[in-house]
Coordinates of C-alpha atoms in Angstrom, one line a residue:
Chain A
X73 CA 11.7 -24.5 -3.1
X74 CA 10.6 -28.1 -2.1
X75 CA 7.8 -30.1 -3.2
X76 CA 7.6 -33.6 -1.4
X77 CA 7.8 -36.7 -4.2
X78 CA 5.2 -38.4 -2.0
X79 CA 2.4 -35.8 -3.3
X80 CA 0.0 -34.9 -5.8
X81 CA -0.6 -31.6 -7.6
X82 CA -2.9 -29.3 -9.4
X83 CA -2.3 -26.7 -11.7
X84 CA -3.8 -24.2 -9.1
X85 CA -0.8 -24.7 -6.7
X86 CA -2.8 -27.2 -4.1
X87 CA -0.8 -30.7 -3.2
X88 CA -2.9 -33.9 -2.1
X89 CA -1.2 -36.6 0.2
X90 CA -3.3 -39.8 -0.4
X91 CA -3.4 -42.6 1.9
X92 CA -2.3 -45.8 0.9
X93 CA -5.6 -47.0 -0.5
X94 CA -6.2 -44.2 -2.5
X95 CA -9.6 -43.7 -0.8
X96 CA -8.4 -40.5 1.5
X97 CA -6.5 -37.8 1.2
X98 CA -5.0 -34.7 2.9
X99 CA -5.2 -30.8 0.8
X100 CA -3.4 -27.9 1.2
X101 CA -1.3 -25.4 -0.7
X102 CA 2.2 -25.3 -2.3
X103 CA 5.5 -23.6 -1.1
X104 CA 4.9 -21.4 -4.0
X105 CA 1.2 -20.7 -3.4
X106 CA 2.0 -19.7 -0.1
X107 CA 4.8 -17.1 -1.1
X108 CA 2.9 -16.1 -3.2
X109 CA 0.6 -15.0 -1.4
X110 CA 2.5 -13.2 1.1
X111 CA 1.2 -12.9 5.3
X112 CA -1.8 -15.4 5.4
X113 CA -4.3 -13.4 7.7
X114 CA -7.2 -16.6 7.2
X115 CA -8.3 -19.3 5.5
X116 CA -12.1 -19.5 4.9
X117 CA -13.8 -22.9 4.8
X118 CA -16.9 -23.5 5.1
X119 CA -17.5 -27.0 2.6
X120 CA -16.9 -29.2 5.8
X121 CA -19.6 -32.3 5.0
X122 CA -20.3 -31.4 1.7
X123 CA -19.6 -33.3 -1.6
X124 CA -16.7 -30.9 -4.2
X125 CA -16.2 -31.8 -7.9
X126 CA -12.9 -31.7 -8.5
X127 CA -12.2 -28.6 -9.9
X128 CA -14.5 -26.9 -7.8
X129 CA -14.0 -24.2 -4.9
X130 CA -13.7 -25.6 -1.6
X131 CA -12.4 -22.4 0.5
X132 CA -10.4 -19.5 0.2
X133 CA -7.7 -17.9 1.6
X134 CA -6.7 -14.1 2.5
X135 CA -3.8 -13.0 2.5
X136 CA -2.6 -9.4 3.5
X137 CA -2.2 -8.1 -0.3
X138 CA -4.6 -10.5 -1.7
X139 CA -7.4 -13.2 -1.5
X140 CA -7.1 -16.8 -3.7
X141 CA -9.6 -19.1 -4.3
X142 CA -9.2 -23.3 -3.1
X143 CA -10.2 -25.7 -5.5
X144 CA -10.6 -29.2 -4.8
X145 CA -7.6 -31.3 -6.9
X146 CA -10.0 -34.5 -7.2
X147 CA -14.2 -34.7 -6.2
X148 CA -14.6 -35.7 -2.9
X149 CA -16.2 -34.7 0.4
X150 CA -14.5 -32.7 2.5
X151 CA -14.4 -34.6 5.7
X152 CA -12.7 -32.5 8.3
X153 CA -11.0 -28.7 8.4
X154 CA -7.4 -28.4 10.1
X155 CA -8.6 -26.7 13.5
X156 CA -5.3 -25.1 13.8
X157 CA -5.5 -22.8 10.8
X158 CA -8.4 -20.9 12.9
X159 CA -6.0 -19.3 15.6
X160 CA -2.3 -19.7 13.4
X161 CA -3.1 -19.4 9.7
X162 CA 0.3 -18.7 9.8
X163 CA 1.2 -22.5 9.8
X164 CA 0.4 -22.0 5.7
X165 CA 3.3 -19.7 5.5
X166 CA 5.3 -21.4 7.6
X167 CA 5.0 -25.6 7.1
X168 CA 2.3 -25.9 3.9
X169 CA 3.4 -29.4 3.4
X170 CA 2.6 -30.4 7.1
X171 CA 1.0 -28.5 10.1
X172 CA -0.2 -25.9 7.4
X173 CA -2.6 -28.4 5.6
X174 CA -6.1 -27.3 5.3
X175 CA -8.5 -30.1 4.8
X176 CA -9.0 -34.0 4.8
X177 CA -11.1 -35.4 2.0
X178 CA -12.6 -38.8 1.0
X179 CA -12.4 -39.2 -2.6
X180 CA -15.8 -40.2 -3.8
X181 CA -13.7 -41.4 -7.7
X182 CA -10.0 -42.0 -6.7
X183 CA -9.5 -42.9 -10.6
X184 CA -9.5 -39.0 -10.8
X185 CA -5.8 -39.0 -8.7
X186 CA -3.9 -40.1 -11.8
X187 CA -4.6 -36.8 -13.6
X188 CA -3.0 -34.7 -11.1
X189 CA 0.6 -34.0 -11.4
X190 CA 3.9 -35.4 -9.9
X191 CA 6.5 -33.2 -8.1
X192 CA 8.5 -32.7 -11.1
X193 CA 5.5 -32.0 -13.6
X194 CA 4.5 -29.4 -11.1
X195 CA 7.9 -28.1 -10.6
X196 CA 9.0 -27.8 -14.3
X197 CA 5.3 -25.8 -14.8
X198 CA 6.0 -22.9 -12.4
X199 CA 9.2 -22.6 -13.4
X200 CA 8.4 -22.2 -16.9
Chain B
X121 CA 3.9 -4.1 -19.4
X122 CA 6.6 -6.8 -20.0
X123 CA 9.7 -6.7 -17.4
X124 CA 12.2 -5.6 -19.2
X125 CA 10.4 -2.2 -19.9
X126 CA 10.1 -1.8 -16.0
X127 CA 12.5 1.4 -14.8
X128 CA 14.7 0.7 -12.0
X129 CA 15.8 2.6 -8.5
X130 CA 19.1 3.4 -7.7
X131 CA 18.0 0.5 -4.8
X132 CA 17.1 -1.5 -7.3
X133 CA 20.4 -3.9 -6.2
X134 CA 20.3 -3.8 -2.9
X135 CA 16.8 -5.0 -2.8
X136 CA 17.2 -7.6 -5.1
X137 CA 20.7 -8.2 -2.8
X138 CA 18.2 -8.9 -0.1
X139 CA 15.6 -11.0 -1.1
X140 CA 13.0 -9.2 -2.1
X141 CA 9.9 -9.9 -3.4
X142 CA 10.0 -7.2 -6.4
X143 CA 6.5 -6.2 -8.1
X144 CA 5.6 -4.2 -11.0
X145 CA 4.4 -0.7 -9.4
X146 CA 3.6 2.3 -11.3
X147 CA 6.4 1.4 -14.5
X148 CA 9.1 0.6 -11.4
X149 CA 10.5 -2.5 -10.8
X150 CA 9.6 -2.1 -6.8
X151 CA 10.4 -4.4 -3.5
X152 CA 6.3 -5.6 -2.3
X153 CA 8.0 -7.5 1.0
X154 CA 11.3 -8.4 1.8
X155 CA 10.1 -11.1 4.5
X156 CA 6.5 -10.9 6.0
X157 CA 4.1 -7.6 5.8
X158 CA 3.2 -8.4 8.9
X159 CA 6.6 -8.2 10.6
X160 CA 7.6 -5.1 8.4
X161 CA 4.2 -3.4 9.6
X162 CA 5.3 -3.7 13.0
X163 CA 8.6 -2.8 12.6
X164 CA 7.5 0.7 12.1
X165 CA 4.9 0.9 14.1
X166 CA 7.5 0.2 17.3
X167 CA 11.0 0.5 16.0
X168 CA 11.6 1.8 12.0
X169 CA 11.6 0.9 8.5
X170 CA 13.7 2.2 5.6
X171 CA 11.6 2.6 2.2
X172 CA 12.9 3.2 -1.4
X173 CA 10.5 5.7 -2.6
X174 CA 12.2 6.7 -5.0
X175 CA 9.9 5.8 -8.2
X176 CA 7.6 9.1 -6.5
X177 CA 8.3 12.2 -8.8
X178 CA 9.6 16.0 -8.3
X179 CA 9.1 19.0 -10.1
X180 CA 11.1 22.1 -9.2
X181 CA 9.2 25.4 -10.3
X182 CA 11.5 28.2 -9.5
X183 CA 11.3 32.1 -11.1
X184 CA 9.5 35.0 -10.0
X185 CA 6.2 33.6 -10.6
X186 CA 6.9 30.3 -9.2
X187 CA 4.5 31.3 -6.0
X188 CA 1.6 32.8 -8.4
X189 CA 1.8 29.4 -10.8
X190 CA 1.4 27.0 -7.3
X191 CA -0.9 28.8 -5.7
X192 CA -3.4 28.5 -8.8
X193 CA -2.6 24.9 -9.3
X194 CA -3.0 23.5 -5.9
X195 CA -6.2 23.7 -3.5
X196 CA -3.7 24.6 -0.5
X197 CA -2.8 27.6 0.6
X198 CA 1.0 28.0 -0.4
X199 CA 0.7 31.7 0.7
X200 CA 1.2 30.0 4.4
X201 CA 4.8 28.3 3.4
X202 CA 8.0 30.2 4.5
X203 CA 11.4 28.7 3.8
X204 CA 12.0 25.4 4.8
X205 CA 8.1 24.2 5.4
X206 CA 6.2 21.8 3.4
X207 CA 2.5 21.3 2.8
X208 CA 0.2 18.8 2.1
X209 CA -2.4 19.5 -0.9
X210 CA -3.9 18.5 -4.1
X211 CA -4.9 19.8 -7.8
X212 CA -7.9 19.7 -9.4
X213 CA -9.6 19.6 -12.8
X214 CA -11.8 22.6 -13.1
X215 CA -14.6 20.4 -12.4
X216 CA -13.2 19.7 -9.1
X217 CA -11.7 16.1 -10.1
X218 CA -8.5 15.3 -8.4
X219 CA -5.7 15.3 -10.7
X220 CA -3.0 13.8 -8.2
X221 CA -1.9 14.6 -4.4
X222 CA 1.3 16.2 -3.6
X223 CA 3.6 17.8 -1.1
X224 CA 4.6 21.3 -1.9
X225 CA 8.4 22.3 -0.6
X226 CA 9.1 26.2 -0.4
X227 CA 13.4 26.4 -0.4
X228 CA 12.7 30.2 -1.4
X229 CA 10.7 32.5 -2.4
X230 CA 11.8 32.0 -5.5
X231 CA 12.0 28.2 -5.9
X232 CA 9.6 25.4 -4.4
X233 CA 9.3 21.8 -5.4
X234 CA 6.4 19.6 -6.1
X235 CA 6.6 16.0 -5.0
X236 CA 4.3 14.3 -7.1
X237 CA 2.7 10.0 -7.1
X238 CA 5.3 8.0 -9.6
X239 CA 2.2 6.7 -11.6
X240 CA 0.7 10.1 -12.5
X241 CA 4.3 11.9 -13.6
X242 CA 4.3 12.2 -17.6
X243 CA 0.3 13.2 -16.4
X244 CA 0.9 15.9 -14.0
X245 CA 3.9 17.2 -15.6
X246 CA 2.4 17.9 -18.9
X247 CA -1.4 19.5 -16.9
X248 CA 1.5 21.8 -14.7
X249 CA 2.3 23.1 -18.3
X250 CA -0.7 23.5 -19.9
X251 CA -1.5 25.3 -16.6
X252 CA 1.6 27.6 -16.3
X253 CA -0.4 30.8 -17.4
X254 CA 1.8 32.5 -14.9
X255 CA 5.2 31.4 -16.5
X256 CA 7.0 29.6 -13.7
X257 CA 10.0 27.8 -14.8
X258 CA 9.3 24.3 -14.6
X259 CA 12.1 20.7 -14.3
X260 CA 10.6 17.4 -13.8
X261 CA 13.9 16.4 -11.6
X262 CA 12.5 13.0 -11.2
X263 CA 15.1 10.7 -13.3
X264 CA 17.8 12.6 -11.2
X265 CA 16.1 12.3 -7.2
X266 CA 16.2 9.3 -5.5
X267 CA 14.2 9.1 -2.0
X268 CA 14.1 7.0 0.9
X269 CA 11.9 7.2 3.7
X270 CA 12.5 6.2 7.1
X271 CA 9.4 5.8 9.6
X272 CA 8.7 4.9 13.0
X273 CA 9.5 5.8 16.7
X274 CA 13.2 5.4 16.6
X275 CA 13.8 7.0 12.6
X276 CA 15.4 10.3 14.0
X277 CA 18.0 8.5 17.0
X278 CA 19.0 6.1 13.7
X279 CA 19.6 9.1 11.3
X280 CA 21.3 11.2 14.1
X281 CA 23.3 8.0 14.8
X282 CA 24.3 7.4 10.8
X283 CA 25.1 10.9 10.3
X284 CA 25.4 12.8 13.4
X285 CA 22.7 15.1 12.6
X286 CA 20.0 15.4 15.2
X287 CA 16.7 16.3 13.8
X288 CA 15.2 15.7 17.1
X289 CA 13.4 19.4 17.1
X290 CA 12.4 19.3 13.3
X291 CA 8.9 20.0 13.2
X292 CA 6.2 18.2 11.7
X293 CA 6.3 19.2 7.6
X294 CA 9.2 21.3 8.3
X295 CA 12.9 20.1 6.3
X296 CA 16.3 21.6 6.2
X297 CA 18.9 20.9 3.5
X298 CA 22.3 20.5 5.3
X299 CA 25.6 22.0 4.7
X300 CA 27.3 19.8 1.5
X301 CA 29.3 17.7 2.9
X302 CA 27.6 17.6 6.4
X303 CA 25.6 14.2 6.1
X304 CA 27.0 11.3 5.2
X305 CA 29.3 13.4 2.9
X306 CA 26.9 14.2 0.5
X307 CA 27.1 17.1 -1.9
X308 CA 23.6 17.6 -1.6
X309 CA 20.4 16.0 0.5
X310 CA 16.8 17.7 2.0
X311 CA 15.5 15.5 5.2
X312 CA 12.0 16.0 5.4
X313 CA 9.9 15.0 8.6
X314 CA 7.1 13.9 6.6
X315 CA 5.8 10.4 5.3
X316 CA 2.7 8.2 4.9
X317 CA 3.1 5.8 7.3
X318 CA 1.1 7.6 10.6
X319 CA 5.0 7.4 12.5
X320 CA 7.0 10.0 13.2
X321 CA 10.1 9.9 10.6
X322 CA 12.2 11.5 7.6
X323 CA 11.8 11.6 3.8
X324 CA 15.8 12.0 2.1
X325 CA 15.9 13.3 -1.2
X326 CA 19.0 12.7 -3.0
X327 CA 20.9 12.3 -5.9
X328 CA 20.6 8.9 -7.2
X329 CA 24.3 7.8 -6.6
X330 CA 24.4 8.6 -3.1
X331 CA 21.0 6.4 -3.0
X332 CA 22.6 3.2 -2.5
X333 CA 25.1 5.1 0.4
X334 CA 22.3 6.3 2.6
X335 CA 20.3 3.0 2.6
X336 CA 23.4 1.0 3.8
X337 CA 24.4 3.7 6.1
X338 CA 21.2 4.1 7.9
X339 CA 20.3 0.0 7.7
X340 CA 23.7 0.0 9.2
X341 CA 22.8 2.3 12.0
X342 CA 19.5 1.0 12.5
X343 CA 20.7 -2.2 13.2
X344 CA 20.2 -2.7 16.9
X345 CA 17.2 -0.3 16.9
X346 CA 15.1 -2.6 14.9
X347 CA 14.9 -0.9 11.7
X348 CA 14.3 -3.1 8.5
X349 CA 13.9 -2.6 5.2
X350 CA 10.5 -2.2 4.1
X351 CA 8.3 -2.8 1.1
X352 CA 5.3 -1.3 -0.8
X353 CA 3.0 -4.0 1.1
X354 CA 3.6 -2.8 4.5
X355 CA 3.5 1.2 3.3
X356 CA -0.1 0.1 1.9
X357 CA -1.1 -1.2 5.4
X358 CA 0.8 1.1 7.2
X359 CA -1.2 4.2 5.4
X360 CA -4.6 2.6 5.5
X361 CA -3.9 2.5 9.1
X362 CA -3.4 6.3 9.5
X363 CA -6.4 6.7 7.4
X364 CA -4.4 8.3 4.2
X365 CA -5.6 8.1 0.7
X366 CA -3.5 6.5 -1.9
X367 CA -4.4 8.1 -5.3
X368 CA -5.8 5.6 -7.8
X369 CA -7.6 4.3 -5.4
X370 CA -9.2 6.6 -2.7
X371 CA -8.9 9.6 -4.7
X372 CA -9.3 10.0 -8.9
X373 CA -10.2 12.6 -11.1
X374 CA -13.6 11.3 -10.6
X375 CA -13.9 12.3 -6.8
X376 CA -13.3 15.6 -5.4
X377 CA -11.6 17.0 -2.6
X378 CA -14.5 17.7 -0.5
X379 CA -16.1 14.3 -0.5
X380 CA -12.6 13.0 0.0
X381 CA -12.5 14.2 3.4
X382 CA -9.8 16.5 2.1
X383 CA -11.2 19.9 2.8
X384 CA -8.5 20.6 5.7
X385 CA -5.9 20.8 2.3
X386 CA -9.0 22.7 0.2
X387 CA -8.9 26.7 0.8
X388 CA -12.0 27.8 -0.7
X389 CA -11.2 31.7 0.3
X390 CA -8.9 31.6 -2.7
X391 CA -9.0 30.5 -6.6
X392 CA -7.4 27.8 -8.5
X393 CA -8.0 25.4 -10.5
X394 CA -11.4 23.6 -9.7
X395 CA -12.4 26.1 -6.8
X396 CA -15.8 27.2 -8.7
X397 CA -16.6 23.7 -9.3
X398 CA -15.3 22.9 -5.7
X399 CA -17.1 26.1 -4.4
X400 CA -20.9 24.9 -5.5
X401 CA -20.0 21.1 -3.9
X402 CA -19.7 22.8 -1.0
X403 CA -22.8 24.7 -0.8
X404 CA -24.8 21.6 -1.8
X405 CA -22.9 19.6 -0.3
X406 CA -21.4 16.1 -1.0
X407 CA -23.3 13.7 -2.3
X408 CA -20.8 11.1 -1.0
X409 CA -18.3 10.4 1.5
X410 CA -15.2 8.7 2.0
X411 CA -15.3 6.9 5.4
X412 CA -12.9 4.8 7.2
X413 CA -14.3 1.6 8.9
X414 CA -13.2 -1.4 10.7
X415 CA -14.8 -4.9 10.3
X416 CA -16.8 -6.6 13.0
X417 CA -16.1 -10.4 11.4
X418 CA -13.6 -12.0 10.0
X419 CA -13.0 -10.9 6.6
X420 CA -10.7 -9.0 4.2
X421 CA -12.4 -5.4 2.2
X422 CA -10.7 -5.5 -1.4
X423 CA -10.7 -2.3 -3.5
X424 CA -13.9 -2.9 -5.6
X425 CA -16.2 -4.6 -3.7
X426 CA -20.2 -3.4 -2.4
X427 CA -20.9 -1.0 0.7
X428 CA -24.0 -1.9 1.6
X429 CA -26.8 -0.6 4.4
X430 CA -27.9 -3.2 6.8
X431 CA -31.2 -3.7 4.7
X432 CA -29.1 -4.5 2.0
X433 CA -29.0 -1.7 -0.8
X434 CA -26.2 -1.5 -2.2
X435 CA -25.2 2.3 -1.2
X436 CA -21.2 2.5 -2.2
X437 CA -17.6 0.7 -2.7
X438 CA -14.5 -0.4 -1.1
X439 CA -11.7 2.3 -2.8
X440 CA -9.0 0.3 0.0
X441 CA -9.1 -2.5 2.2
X442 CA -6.4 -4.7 4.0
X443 CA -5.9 -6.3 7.4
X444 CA -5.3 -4.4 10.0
X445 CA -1.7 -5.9 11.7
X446 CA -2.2 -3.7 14.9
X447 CA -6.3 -4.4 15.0
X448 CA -6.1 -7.7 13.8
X449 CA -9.5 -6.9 11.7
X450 CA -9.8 -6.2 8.3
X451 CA -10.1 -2.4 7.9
X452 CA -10.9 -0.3 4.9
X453 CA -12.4 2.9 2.9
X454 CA -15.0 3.4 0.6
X455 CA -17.8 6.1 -0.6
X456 CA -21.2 6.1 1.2
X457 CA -24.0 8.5 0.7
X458 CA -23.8 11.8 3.0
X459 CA -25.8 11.0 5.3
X460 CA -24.8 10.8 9.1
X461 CA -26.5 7.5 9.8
X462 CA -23.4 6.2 7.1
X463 CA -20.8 8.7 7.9
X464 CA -20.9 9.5 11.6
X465 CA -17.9 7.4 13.7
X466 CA -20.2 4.4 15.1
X467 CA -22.5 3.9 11.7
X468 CA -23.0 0.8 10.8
X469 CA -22.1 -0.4 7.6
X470 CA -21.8 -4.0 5.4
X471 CA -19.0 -4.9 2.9
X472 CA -19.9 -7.2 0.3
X473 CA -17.8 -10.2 -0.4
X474 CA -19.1 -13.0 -2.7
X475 CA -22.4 -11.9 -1.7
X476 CA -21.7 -12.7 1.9
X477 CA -22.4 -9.1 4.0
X478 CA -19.6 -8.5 6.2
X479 CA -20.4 -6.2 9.4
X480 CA -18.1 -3.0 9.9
X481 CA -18.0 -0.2 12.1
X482 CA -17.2 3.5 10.2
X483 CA -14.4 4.9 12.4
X484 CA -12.2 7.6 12.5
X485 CA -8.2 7.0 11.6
X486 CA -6.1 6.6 12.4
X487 CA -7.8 3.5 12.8
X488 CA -4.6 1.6 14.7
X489 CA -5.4 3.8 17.9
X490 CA -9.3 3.3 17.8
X491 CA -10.1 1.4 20.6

């Protein structure tokens, strides 16, 4: 299973690709959310504009077997949704690390990045 | 449960052997998916799919009383069997309450056999006892059947292909029990046409060593016709599809027959167990329905949450819900009051999610052919 070194991640299996200044970032789901979770049917958000704590629920996504809440890895407003989940939420399944991303975000405390985990910390935890 | 108290099929390693996603499912260590739901849905829906149902249990009850003991246990009428039919029915709790569904197989007068829902065996086994006023001769045969189901359009060309057996003219419920020997070698096999998908196909019961031998042979055979393995995930969407109720869900000892929209298995004309109780139900009538329905807007039903009306009252619950793979909406059933305005194909109806009402449409199944 991959999980890009360039990334961020949260206990709740979502990755965060931040842009060079720290100020923006890109959210979606891991490899393991998304088997996890089987046939993505949709992805359900309607934050776009508002202000998220970290922590917080941004979305959600149903799958065929089950639905799983989103939850913002750092507090931020979520600044646009990826337009191509709407037609192919399949792109979760099938690239979660690229076309499959779900939102952008501008990170209103980008202090908050360093608590999230690396690619190994995340790793090591769901393997354990 | 921990894992290593799961029980195992005689599939277990070929599943595992290809990839499956393998879930916890009533005490069985069972394949969910073995790629995408999605693609397995459809498989059977236009080609087939092989399932390892072999968790579900059987009960033989044989003697000269075998017929007297069914007929008072289940709400069919088993009077209707002759050799070589099956029926559809299920037992009740003198109060009406459904103890499990099953199919009922008549081999002889003499000797029939009860296939019965893997969670509910230890259950069912022990009320079959306490209910075996008649003295039938009863053998959970369960530990020692293995059965595989294969479903969909092109199920009977793959098995006459594997084994050279053409079930072509097998009717519906109807199953023979070859010659030993005859297919695929076995000593001993019954193919059933009967399953839960809404597709034409055959249910193999067999002894668990020749398990692992019929699922190659027919993959094998199936190969160019499209016919993939397929899990627990897809027989869930696959059922809801055709409208059939999955017991634990749709149907518990707290709902009865009747309100089930089971009355075409529920002979009234006759007594068993729960037909008084069933009997005064009836001339009230329900107070509840189960209904199919179809979502208008995008959104998933989940076992558990709120039927609504459209003013808002909360008037039932979700028992099953999925996404539809053929519709392409989310689809469901649930409990509403008796009342036509909730009941009749065309009501309107809301689902409840987070508060948010979602529109749906009460239809009748098999939903995958409502237009």
């Amino acid at each position: 299973m991959q999980f890009p070194k360039d990334l961020k991640y949260t206990k709740e299996h979502e990755w965060v690709r931040l842009s060079a200044d720290g100020k923006t970032g890109t959210v979606g789901i891991t490899e393991f959310a998304q088997q996890e979770l089987g046939d993505i049917v949709f992805v359900e958000i309607d934050s776009v504009g508002s202000q998220v704590a970290k922590d917080e629920v941004f979305g959600s996504v149903e799958a065929v077997k089950t639905v799983s809440e989103l939850f913002m890895p750092v507090s931020g407003t979520v600044a646009e949704i990826n337009p191509a989940l709407d037609g192919n939420p399949e792109l979760v399944n099938s690239d979660p690390y690229g076309e499959g991303w779900m939102i952008r975000i501008e990170l209103s405390d980008p202090g908050e990045a360093s608590d999230l985990l690396s690619a190994d910390d995340y790793a090591s935890m769901i393997s354990a | 449960m921990d894992d290593t108290s799961l029980r195992l099929t005689p599939l277990h390693g070929e599943h595992v052997a290809l990839g499956a996603r393998m879930m916890p499912f009533a005490g069985f260590d069972m394949p969910v998916q073995y790629g995408s739901i999605i693609d397995e849905h459809f498989a059977v829906r236009r080609a087939a799919g092989l399932f390892d149902v072999s968790h579900m249990g059987e009960v033989m009850v044989r003697g000269p009383h075998a017929a007297a003991f069914i007929q008072r246990l289940v709400s069919n009428d088993v009077t209707k069997l002759d050799d070589g039919k099956a029926m559809y029915s299920v037992m009740c709790r003198p109060d009406g309450g459904i103890v499990d569904d099953l199919l009922v197989y008549r081999f002889a007068e003499r000797e029939y056999m009860l296939v019965i829902n893997a969670a509910n065996v230890a259950g069912d086994f022990a009320w079959m006892r306490e209910q075996n006023l008649a003295g039938a001769e009863l053998e959970d045969i369960s530990d020692r059947t293995a059965l595989l189901a294969i479903q969909g359009p092109r199920a009977f060309e793959i098995v006459a292909k594997a084994s050279g057996l053409d079930l072509a003219d097998l009717a519906y419920y109807r199953f023979v029990v070859p010659p030993t020997g005859s297919f695929l070698g076995l000593d001993r096999v019954i193919l059933s046409h009967t399953g839960y998908t809404g597709e034409r196909g055959l249910e193999i019961y067999c002894d668990p060593d020749d398990a692992v031998r019929v699922w190659r042979a027919l993959l094998e055979a199936g190969r160019e016709s499209g016919l993939v393995p397929t899990g627990l995930g897809a027989r869930d969407t696959l059922r809801l599809e055709a409208g059939y109720c999955l017991y634990g869900n749709d149907i518990t000892t707290e709902t009865n027959p009747l309100e089930a929209g089971l009355g075409w298995v529920t002979k009234l004309d006759k007594d068993f167990v729960g037909s008084d109780a069933l009997r005064a139900v009836k001339t009230r009538g329900p107070a509840r329905r189960l209904v199919a329905f179809v979502l208008e807007e995008r959104g998933i039903p989940r076992h558990g949450y709120e039927i609504a009306d459209s003013a808002g009252t909360v008037i039932g619950e979700v028992t099953s819900g999925t996404q539809s793979p053929v519709l392409g909406k989310g689809i469901g059933m649930g409990y509403v009051p008796n009342d036509a305005s909730f009941t009749a194909p065309g009501s309107r109806i809301h689902v409840l999610n987070r508060g948010k009402a979602m529109s749906a449409v009460v239809a009748k199944p098999p939903l995958h052919k409502v237009s």
